[in-house]
Amino acid sequence: MALDETTEELARSAAQGDHRSLGELLRMIEPHVLRHCERLLPYRQDAEEAAQDTLLAVARNIGRFEGRAKFSTWLHIVTANCARTTYRSLKRRASEQAEELPEQRPDPRRVSVIAGSRLDLLDAMEALEAEKPDLAQALVLRDICQLDYTEVADQLGIPLGTAKSRIHQARKYVQTALGEAYG
């Protein structure tokens, strides 16, 4: 999400309580948020739901944006968290519905390989977050939010070497969880 200085200024104003700036900020970031959600969630409707949740989270929590890091970095984290929350919610709903319906297997001719691998990745990320949240944070910032290693270290308040180590460990964990087919 490459956002310009105007966006950063709007975010600072919105964080200070300027409602007009907040409205303009939300309009400006909406397409960026949707594109980011589409990278994480395989179906457009799911990505749209996550994007709306992200915009709502930004509106509710903009006062917590302190301006120490760039707004775009803060927005990356909020977006990734909302997309993962949406995924968990959809997974839970699907699980509840599956209990009520007879077992159905998806037709492999209609299931996207890319969508399947994304879902597997989200499952692996969820397991990583449950077992080792500090590793998950670093991995989300680096591989999903696409921050460089220095930005990850700054965002987490840890030394650069520690950030690199956490990212490496997280990638190994996810690769193991995905199996050799993804290696």
Short mmCIF file of C-alpha atoms in Angstrom, two decimals:
data_model
loop_
_atom_site.label_atom_id
_atom_site.label_comp_id
_atom_site.label_asym_id
_atom_site.label_seq_id
_atom_site.Cartn_x
_atom_site.Cartn_y
_atom_site.Cartn_z
CA MET A 1 0.00 0.00 0.00
CA ALA A 2 2.04 2.89 -1.24
CA LEU A 3 0.28 5.91 0.15
CA ASP A 4 1.50 9.45 -0.36
CA GLU A 5 2.23 12.30 2.04
CA THR A 6 -1.31 13.67 1.63
CA THR A 7 -2.64 10.43 3.09
CA GLU A 8 -0.17 10.66 5.98
CA GLU A 9 -1.30 14.25 6.70
CA LEU A 10 -4.99 13.27 6.57
CA ALA A 11 -4.28 10.42 9.00
CA ARG A 12 -2.54 12.74 11.45
CA SER A 13 -5.45 15.21 11.26
CA ALA A 14 -8.02 12.44 11.64
CA ALA A 15 -6.13 11.08 14.65
CA GLN A 16 -6.46 14.54 16.22
CA GLY A 17 -10.24 14.33 15.82
CA ASP A 18 -10.85 16.06 12.47
CA HIS A 19 -13.94 14.27 11.10
CA ARG A 20 -13.65 15.82 7.63
CA SER A 21 -10.09 14.48 7.33
CA LEU A 22 -11.27 11.05 8.46
CA GLY A 23 -13.95 10.94 5.76
CA GLU A 24 -11.47 11.97 3.08
CA LEU A 25 -8.91 9.49 4.41
CA LEU A 26 -11.39 6.60 4.26
CA ARG A 27 -12.36 7.48 0.67
CA MET A 28 -8.71 7.71 -0.32
CA ILE A 29 -7.56 4.40 1.22
CA GLU A 30 -10.57 2.26 0.25
CA PRO A 31 -9.18 0.98 -3.09
CA HIS A 32 -5.79 0.24 -1.49
CA VAL A 33 -7.43 -1.66 1.36
CA LEU A 34 -9.56 -3.71 -1.03
CA ARG A 35 -6.54 -4.68 -3.16
CA HIS A 36 -4.66 -5.72 -0.02
CA CYS A 37 -7.61 -7.83 1.19
CA GLU A 38 -7.89 -9.47 -2.24
CA ARG A 39 -4.28 -10.65 -1.87
CA LEU A 40 -5.24 -12.44 1.35
CA LEU A 41 -8.74 -13.73 0.63
CA PRO A 42 -9.50 -15.73 -2.52
CA TYR A 43 -13.08 -14.58 -3.16
CA ARG A 44 -14.01 -11.01 -4.02
CA GLN A 45 -17.01 -10.94 -1.66
CA ASP A 46 -14.85 -12.07 1.25
CA ALA A 47 -12.23 -9.45 0.39
CA GLU A 48 -14.93 -6.77 0.21
CA GLU A 49 -16.25 -7.81 3.63
CA ALA A 50 -12.72 -7.63 5.08
CA ALA A 51 -12.15 -4.24 3.43
CA GLN A 52 -15.33 -2.84 4.98
CA ASP A 53 -14.27 -4.22 8.37
CA THR A 54 -10.88 -2.58 7.90
CA LEU A 55 -12.38 0.81 7.07
CA LEU A 56 -14.65 0.55 10.10
CA ALA A 57 -11.66 -0.40 12.29
CA VAL A 58 -9.70 2.59 10.97
CA ALA A 59 -12.62 4.93 11.68
CA ARG A 60 -13.05 3.55 15.21
CA ASN A 61 -9.37 3.39 16.09
CA ILE A 62 -7.79 6.33 14.27
CA GLY A 63 -7.34 8.05 17.63
CA ARG A 64 -4.87 5.29 18.55
CA PHE A 65 -2.67 6.15 15.57
CA GLU A 66 0.17 8.01 17.25
CA GLY A 67 2.16 8.93 14.17
CA ARG A 68 5.38 7.28 15.41
CA ALA A 69 5.31 4.96 12.40
CA LYS A 70 3.87 5.76 9.00
CA PHE A 71 0.11 5.55 8.67
CA SER A 72 0.58 3.13 5.78
CA THR A 73 2.40 0.72 8.13
CA TRP A 74 -0.37 1.01 10.72
CA LEU A 75 -2.96 0.48 7.97
CA HIS A 76 -1.14 -2.65 6.73
CA ILE A 77 -1.41 -4.21 10.17
CA VAL A 78 -5.08 -3.27 10.61
CA THR A 79 -5.89 -4.62 7.13
CA ALA A 80 -4.05 -7.90 7.65
CA ASN A 81 -5.71 -8.40 11.04
CA CYS A 82 -9.19 -7.69 9.65
CA ALA A 83 -8.65 -10.02 6.69
CA ARG A 84 -7.53 -12.80 9.02
CA THR A 85 -10.49 -12.15 11.34
CA THR A 86 -12.87 -12.30 8.37
CA TYR A 87 -11.26 -15.57 7.29
CA ARG A 88 -11.68 -17.07 10.77
CA SER A 89 -15.31 -15.96 10.86
CA LEU A 90 -16.03 -17.46 7.44
CA LYS A 91 -14.26 -20.67 8.40
CA ARG A 92 -16.30 -20.92 11.62
CA ARG A 93 -19.56 -20.31 9.73
CA ALA A 94 -18.63 -22.92 7.12
CA SER A 95 -17.80 -25.40 9.86
CA GLU A 96 -21.15 -24.79 11.56
CA GLN A 97 -23.00 -25.20 8.26
CA ALA A 98 -21.04 -28.34 7.42
CA GLU A 99 -22.34 -29.98 10.60
CA GLU A 100 -25.89 -29.36 9.41
CA LEU A 101 -25.39 -30.59 5.83
CA PRO A 102 -24.28 -33.94 4.44
CA GLU A 103 -20.58 -33.98 3.56
CA GLN A 104 -19.87 -32.50 0.15
CA ARG A 105 -16.52 -32.55 -1.54
CA PRO A 106 -15.62 -29.66 -3.82
CA ASP A 107 -15.33 -30.40 -7.50
CA PRO A 108 -11.57 -30.11 -8.18
CA ARG A 109 -12.32 -28.75 -11.65
CA ARG A 110 -13.98 -25.71 -10.08
CA VAL A 111 -11.61 -25.02 -7.17
CA SER A 112 -8.81 -22.61 -7.90
CA VAL A 113 -5.34 -23.87 -7.08
CA ILE A 114 -4.41 -20.35 -6.06
CA ALA A 115 -7.45 -20.04 -3.79
CA GLY A 116 -6.70 -23.40 -2.23
CA SER A 117 -3.10 -22.47 -1.52
CA ARG A 118 -4.18 -19.15 0.00
CA LEU A 119 -6.61 -20.92 2.28
CA ASP A 120 -3.90 -23.37 3.29
CA LEU A 121 -1.60 -20.44 4.00
CA LEU A 122 -4.24 -18.73 6.14
CA ASP A 123 -4.73 -21.97 8.08
CA ALA A 124 -0.97 -22.21 8.62
CA MET A 125 -0.83 -18.54 9.69
CA GLU A 126 -3.66 -19.13 12.15
CA ALA A 127 -1.79 -22.09 13.69
CA LEU A 128 1.42 -20.04 13.88
CA GLU A 129 -0.40 -17.18 15.57
CA ALA A 130 -1.92 -19.54 18.14
CA GLU A 131 1.43 -21.17 18.98
CA LYS A 132 3.96 -18.38 18.43
CA PRO A 133 2.31 -14.96 18.11
CA ASP A 134 5.62 -13.06 18.12
CA LEU A 135 6.71 -14.99 15.02
CA ALA A 136 3.34 -14.45 13.35
CA GLN A 137 3.54 -10.68 13.83
CA ALA A 138 6.94 -10.51 12.16
CA LEU A 139 5.82 -12.71 9.27
CA VAL A 140 2.65 -10.69 8.65
CA LEU A 141 4.61 -7.44 8.55
CA ARG A 142 7.27 -8.83 6.20
CA ASP A 143 5.45 -11.19 3.85
CA ILE A 144 1.88 -9.91 3.87
CA CYS A 145 2.37 -6.20 4.52
CA GLN A 146 5.60 -6.29 2.50
CA LEU A 147 7.61 -4.10 4.86
CA ASP A 148 11.37 -4.34 4.66
CA TYR A 149 13.30 -5.96 7.51
CA THR A 150 14.28 -2.63 9.07
CA GLU A 151 10.65 -1.47 9.12
CA VAL A 152 9.59 -4.77 10.72
CA ALA A 153 12.22 -4.36 13.43
CA ASP A 154 11.17 -0.74 14.03
CA GLN A 155 7.48 -1.61 14.13
CA LEU A 156 8.04 -4.43 16.64
CA GLY A 157 10.64 -2.51 18.66
CA ILE A 158 13.24 -5.28 18.32
CA PRO A 159 16.78 -5.47 16.91
CA LEU A 160 17.12 -6.12 13.17
CA GLY A 161 18.76 -9.52 13.73
CA THR A 162 15.88 -10.61 15.97
CA ALA A 163 13.36 -9.54 13.33
CA LYS A 164 15.19 -11.53 10.65
CA SER A 165 15.38 -14.56 12.94
CA ARG A 166 11.66 -14.42 13.75
CA ILE A 167 10.75 -14.13 10.08
CA HIS A 168 12.99 -17.07 9.22
CA GLN A 169 11.52 -19.22 12.01
CA ALA A 170 7.98 -18.25 11.02
CA ARG A 171 8.61 -19.16 7.38
CA LYS A 172 10.00 -22.54 8.42
CA TYR A 173 6.95 -23.14 10.61
CA VAL A 174 4.53 -22.23 7.82
CA GLN A 175 6.45 -24.29 5.26
CA THR A 176 6.28 -27.31 7.59
CA ALA A 177 2.57 -26.74 8.16
CA LEU A 178 1.92 -26.52 4.42
CA GLY A 179 3.84 -29.70 3.70
CA GLU A 180 6.44 -30.56 1.14
CA ALA A 181 4.14 -29.80 -1.81
CA TYR A 182 4.62 -26.09 -1.08
CA GLY A 183 8.34 -26.18 -0.34
#
